[in-house]
Coordinates of C-alpha atoms in Angstrom, one line a residue:
M1 CA 70.2 68.2 110.3
T2 CA 71.2 64.8 111.4
D3 CA 69.0 61.8 110.3
R4 CA 68.2 58.5 112.1
D5 CA 71.3 56.7 110.4
G6 CA 73.6 59.2 112.0
F7 CA 74.2 61.3 108.7
K8 CA 74.2 65.0 108.4
R9 CA 72.4 66.0 105.4
I10 CA 73.5 69.1 103.3
T11 CA 71.4 70.1 100.5
I12 CA 73.1 71.6 97.5
F13 CA 71.9 74.9 96.3
D14 CA 70.1 74.6 93.0
D15 CA 72.3 77.2 91.3
I16 CA 75.6 75.6 92.2
D17 CA 77.7 73.9 89.6
R18 CA 78.5 70.6 91.2
R19 CA 81.8 70.2 89.2
E20 CA 83.0 73.5 90.8
L21 CA 81.9 72.7 94.3
F22 CA 83.4 69.1 94.1
G23 CA 86.6 70.1 92.4
N24 CA 88.4 68.0 89.8
L25 CA 88.1 64.3 90.7
D26 CA 86.2 65.4 93.8
A27 CA 89.4 67.1 95.0
N28 CA 87.5 69.6 97.2
L29 CA 85.4 66.9 98.8
N30 CA 88.4 64.7 99.5
L31 CA 90.4 67.7 101.0
I32 CA 87.5 68.4 103.4
G33 CA 87.2 64.7 104.4
E34 CA 91.2 64.5 104.9
K35 CA 91.2 67.5 107.1
T36 CA 88.0 66.8 109.2
G37 CA 88.0 63.2 109.1
V38 CA 84.4 63.2 107.8
E39 CA 83.1 60.8 105.2
I40 CA 81.1 62.6 102.4
F41 CA 78.6 60.7 100.1
Q42 CA 76.4 62.2 97.3
R43 CA 72.7 61.2 97.3
D44 CA 70.6 63.0 94.6
N45 CA 70.6 66.7 95.5
D46 CA 72.2 66.1 98.8
L47 CA 75.6 65.3 100.5
L48 CA 75.6 63.0 103.4
L49 CA 78.2 63.5 106.1
R50 CA 79.3 61.0 108.8
G51 CA 82.0 61.5 111.3
E52 CA 82.9 63.3 114.6
K53 CA 83.4 66.6 112.9
M54 CA 80.4 66.6 110.4
D55 CA 79.2 69.9 111.7
L56 CA 82.3 71.6 110.9
A57 CA 82.4 69.8 107.4
G58 CA 78.7 71.1 107.1
R59 CA 79.7 74.6 107.8
V60 CA 82.5 74.4 105.3
L61 CA 80.5 72.9 102.4
T62 CA 77.8 75.6 103.0
E63 CA 80.5 78.3 102.9
L64 CA 82.0 77.1 99.6
M65 CA 78.5 77.1 98.1
E66 CA 78.1 80.7 99.2
V67 CA 81.6 81.5 97.8
L68 CA 80.8 80.1 94.5
R69 CA 77.3 81.8 94.4
S70 CA 79.0 85.3 94.8
G71 CA 81.0 84.5 91.7
E72 CA 84.4 83.6 93.2
P73 CA 86.2 80.6 91.8
L74 CA 87.4 77.7 94.3
D75 CA 90.9 76.3 94.3
S76 CA 92.6 74.0 96.6
Q77 CA 94.3 76.9 98.5
K78 CA 91.0 78.6 99.0
V79 CA 89.3 75.4 100.3
S80 CA 92.1 74.7 102.6
Y81 CA 91.9 78.1 104.0
I82 CA 88.2 78.2 104.4
I83 CA 88.5 74.8 106.5
S84 CA 91.2 76.5 108.6
L85 CA 89.0 79.5 109.4
A86 CA 86.1 77.2 110.1
E87 CA 88.2 75.4 112.6
E88 CA 88.8 78.6 114.3
G89 CA 85.1 79.6 114.2
Q90 CA 85.6 82.2 111.5
S91 CA 84.0 83.0 108.1
Y92 CA 85.7 83.6 104.9
R93 CA 82.8 85.4 103.5
E94 CA 82.2 87.6 106.6
S95 CA 85.8 88.7 106.5
N96 CA 85.5 90.0 102.9
V97 CA 89.1 89.2 102.3
S98 CA 88.9 89.1 98.4
K99 CA 86.7 92.2 98.0
D100 CA 89.7 94.8 97.9
I101 CA 91.7 94.8 94.6
I102 CA 95.3 96.2 95.2
C103 CA 96.1 96.6 91.5
F104 CA 95.9 94.6 88.3
T105 CA 98.7 92.8 86.5
T106 CA 99.7 93.6 82.9
K107 CA 97.6 90.6 82.0
G108 CA 94.7 92.2 83.7
R109 CA 94.6 89.7 86.6
P110 CA 93.5 91.4 89.9
V111 CA 96.0 91.3 92.7
K112 CA 94.0 90.8 96.1
A113 CA 94.8 89.6 99.6
K114 CA 93.9 85.9 99.9
T115 CA 93.7 85.6 103.6
I116 CA 92.7 87.6 106.7
G117 CA 96.3 88.0 107.6
Q118 CA 97.2 89.4 104.2
K119 CA 94.4 91.6 104.3
T120 CA 95.4 93.0 107.6
Y121 CA 98.9 93.4 106.2
V122 CA 97.9 95.4 103.1
N123 CA 95.6 97.7 105.3
A124 CA 98.5 98.3 107.6
I125 CA 100.8 99.3 104.7
R126 CA 98.1 101.8 103.5
K127 CA 97.6 103.4 107.1
R128 CA 101.1 103.4 108.4
D129 CA 104.5 104.9 107.2
V130 CA 106.5 102.0 108.6
V131 CA 105.3 98.4 108.6
F132 CA 107.1 95.2 109.5
S133 CA 105.8 92.0 108.1
I134 CA 107.2 88.7 109.8
G135 CA 106.0 85.4 108.6
P136 CA 107.1 82.0 106.9
A137 CA 107.8 81.5 103.2
G138 CA 104.9 81.7 100.9
T139 CA 102.7 84.1 102.9
G140 CA 103.0 86.9 100.2
K141 CA 105.1 89.3 102.2
T142 CA 107.3 90.6 99.3
Y143 CA 104.7 90.1 96.6
L144 CA 101.8 92.2 98.4
A145 CA 104.4 94.9 99.3
V146 CA 105.4 95.1 95.7
A147 CA 101.9 95.2 94.5
T148 CA 100.9 98.0 96.9
A149 CA 104.1 100.0 96.1
V150 CA 103.0 99.8 92.3
S151 CA 99.5 100.9 93.2
A152 CA 101.0 104.0 95.0
L153 CA 103.2 104.7 92.3
K154 CA 100.3 104.6 89.6
N155 CA 98.2 106.8 92.0
K156 CA 101.0 109.4 92.2
E157 CA 101.3 108.8 96.0
V158 CA 104.9 108.3 95.6
Q159 CA 107.5 109.3 93.0
K160 CA 109.6 106.2 93.0
I161 CA 110.0 102.6 94.3
I162 CA 113.1 101.3 95.9
L163 CA 113.5 97.6 96.6
A164 CA 116.4 96.5 98.7
R165 CA 117.9 93.1 99.9
P166 CA 120.9 92.1 101.8
A167 CA 123.4 90.1 99.8
V168 CA 123.6 87.1 101.8
E169 CA 124.1 83.6 100.5
A170 CA 121.6 80.9 101.9
G171 CA 124.1 78.5 103.5
E172 CA 126.3 78.0 100.5
N173 CA 129.3 79.9 99.0
L174 CA 128.7 80.8 95.4
G175 CA 132.3 81.9 95.0
F176 CA 133.4 84.4 92.3
L177 CA 130.5 85.4 90.0
P178 CA 131.3 86.6 86.4
G179 CA 130.4 90.1 85.0
D180 CA 130.2 93.6 86.2
L181 CA 128.9 94.7 89.6
Q182 CA 125.3 94.6 88.6
D183 CA 125.7 91.0 87.1
K184 CA 127.3 89.9 90.6
V185 CA 124.3 91.4 92.6
D186 CA 121.4 90.4 90.4
P187 CA 121.1 86.8 91.6
Y188 CA 120.5 88.1 95.2
L189 CA 117.8 90.5 93.8
R190 CA 116.1 88.0 91.4
P191 CA 112.9 87.5 93.7
L192 CA 112.3 91.2 93.6
Y193 CA 112.4 91.2 89.9
D194 CA 110.1 88.2 89.7
A195 CA 107.5 90.1 91.8
L196 CA 107.8 93.3 89.7
Y197 CA 107.7 91.4 86.4
D198 CA 104.6 89.5 87.4
V199 CA 102.9 92.8 88.4
L200 CA 104.1 95.3 85.9
G201 CA 105.5 93.2 83.1
R202 CA 109.1 92.9 82.1
D203 CA 109.4 95.6 79.6
N204 CA 107.6 98.1 81.8
T205 CA 109.7 97.2 84.7
L206 CA 113.0 97.6 82.7
R207 CA 111.7 101.0 81.3
L208 CA 110.9 102.4 84.8
K209 CA 114.2 101.0 86.0
E210 CA 116.0 102.8 83.2
K211 CA 114.4 106.1 84.3
E212 CA 115.2 105.3 87.9
T213 CA 111.7 105.4 89.0
I214 CA 112.2 101.9 90.2
E215 CA 115.5 100.9 91.7
V216 CA 116.4 97.2 92.8
V217 CA 119.6 97.5 94.9
P218 CA 121.7 95.5 97.4
L219 CA 121.2 97.0 100.9
A220 CA 124.7 98.3 101.0
Y221 CA 123.9 100.8 98.2
M222 CA 121.4 102.6 100.7
R223 CA 124.1 104.0 102.9
G224 CA 124.3 107.7 102.8
R225 CA 121.0 108.5 101.0
T226 CA 117.9 110.3 102.1
L227 CA 114.9 109.1 100.3
D228 CA 111.8 111.4 99.9
N229 CA 108.5 110.6 98.3
A230 CA 109.5 107.0 97.8
F231 CA 108.0 103.6 98.6
I232 CA 111.0 101.7 100.1
I233 CA 110.9 97.8 100.7
L234 CA 113.5 95.8 102.5
D235 CA 113.2 92.2 101.7
E236 CA 114.7 89.3 103.6
A237 CA 115.3 91.6 106.5
Q238 CA 116.1 88.7 108.9
N239 CA 119.6 88.7 107.1
T240 CA 120.5 92.3 108.0
T241 CA 122.9 93.0 110.9
R242 CA 121.6 95.4 113.7
E243 CA 123.9 98.2 112.0
Q244 CA 122.4 97.6 108.5
M245 CA 118.7 97.6 109.9
K246 CA 119.3 101.0 111.7
M247 CA 121.1 102.4 108.6
F248 CA 118.1 101.5 106.3
L249 CA 115.5 102.8 108.6
T250 CA 117.1 106.1 109.0
R251 CA 117.2 106.6 105.2
M252 CA 113.5 107.3 105.2
G253 CA 112.7 111.0 104.0
F254 CA 109.5 113.1 103.8
G255 CA 106.5 111.7 102.0
S256 CA 107.9 108.0 102.1
K257 CA 106.7 104.7 103.1
V258 CA 108.8 101.8 104.4
V259 CA 108.0 98.1 104.5
V260 CA 110.3 95.5 106.0
T261 CA 109.8 91.8 105.4
G262 CA 111.3 88.8 106.7
D263 CA 111.3 85.3 108.2
V264 CA 113.0 84.9 111.5
T265 CA 113.0 81.2 111.1
Q266 CA 115.4 81.5 108.0
I267 CA 118.4 83.6 109.3
D268 CA 121.5 83.1 107.1
L269 CA 124.0 85.3 109.0
P270 CA 127.1 84.0 110.3
Q271 CA 127.0 82.5 113.7
G272 CA 127.2 85.0 116.4
K273 CA 125.7 87.9 114.3
T274 CA 122.5 89.4 115.8
S275 CA 119.7 89.6 113.1
G276 CA 118.7 93.4 112.7
L277 CA 115.1 92.2 112.2
V278 CA 114.9 90.3 115.6
E279 CA 116.4 93.3 117.3
A280 CA 114.2 95.8 115.6
E281 CA 111.2 93.9 116.7
K282 CA 112.3 94.3 120.4
I283 CA 113.2 98.0 120.1
L284 CA 110.5 99.3 117.8
K285 CA 107.4 97.4 118.7
K286 CA 105.9 100.0 121.0
V287 CA 106.9 103.0 118.9
D288 CA 103.8 105.0 117.6
G289 CA 103.3 104.9 113.9
I290 CA 105.2 101.5 113.4
E291 CA 103.1 98.4 113.0
F292 CA 104.2 94.8 113.1
C293 CA 102.1 92.3 111.0
Y294 CA 102.6 88.6 111.7
L295 CA 101.6 86.1 109.0
K296 CA 101.1 82.4 110.0
E297 CA 101.2 79.1 108.3
M298 CA 97.5 79.4 107.5
D299 CA 98.4 82.4 105.4
V300 CA 100.7 80.5 103.0
V301 CA 99.3 80.7 99.4
R302 CA 101.7 78.5 97.7
H303 CA 101.4 74.7 97.3
E304 CA 99.6 73.0 99.9
M305 CA 102.9 71.1 100.6
V306 CA 104.6 74.3 101.8
K307 CA 102.2 74.4 104.7
K308 CA 102.9 70.9 105.7
I309 CA 106.6 71.5 105.4
I310 CA 106.4 74.7 107.6
N311 CA 104.1 72.9 110.1
A312 CA 106.6 69.8 110.3
Y313 CA 109.5 72.0 110.9
E314 CA 107.8 74.0 113.7
K315 CA 106.5 70.8 115.5
Y316 CA 110.2 69.4 115.1
Y317 CA 111.8 72.6 116.6
S318 CA 109.2 73.1 119.3
G319 CA 109.6 69.6 120.5
K320 CA 113.5 70.0 120.4
S321 CA 113.3 73.1 122.5
R322 CA 111.2 71.4 125.1
N323 CA 113.5 68.4 125.3

């Protein structure tokens, strides 16, 4: 409702803790104001909104109160995402994003999808035998694949987890690394270990690795194998060659599931080499039983600055291509 002074009035629900709604030092209100251009003032039990997009800001505030009422906590990432959805005419609550728990970490923290894009991705992994996830850094492509793999292992849907990554340096030559072969390849595989340690714990991961229930290997180690009853994840697939991608996909055996993740904007292959992920997207997109999931900037669940960085790069390169 808009009053005669041009303010839109939003009444704060009686059962809502204002500190949770407003955020630390009014961080949530400031974020809404920054993204919508709306001024927000508190008057007794009401919030007064003034600005061109005050209807949008009002919908966001009502949605935040409903989220708090359901028992979900708010953080800057969730508030930012709810604003992004509202701008597209969508509702966070109606999407039921956070209802589905994938698994629990060793610390008892539930692992859930945090965006509609992530929820679509997790559902695709559960329904399909082969899933490609393409999107920018920070969208949870690898982490959610690992969490779903751990859930499948615990539920005895698969007998082992295999995580592979091409050993390609990101634009710099690291030279000769000390140690045995495993020591040399471990730096390339560290992001996969990080995800496993977070979900399973370090000790559990190392124990399962010793029993070969979990394998974390460079992509080159996959040649010549047939993998039955396994959950197989290929990470950083944009850095595979066309030959490596075909080799990897044809390792799949009976009762297995394959997830391929990558970011086509971060290809580190030598100039002139075709990315296996880019080519696979063209060749396999219409193959029945294979699903491609595309995560976007709004699916980023890292620091808010990551979204801004990705957005700035996209604007720069799209402007450059037009020119």
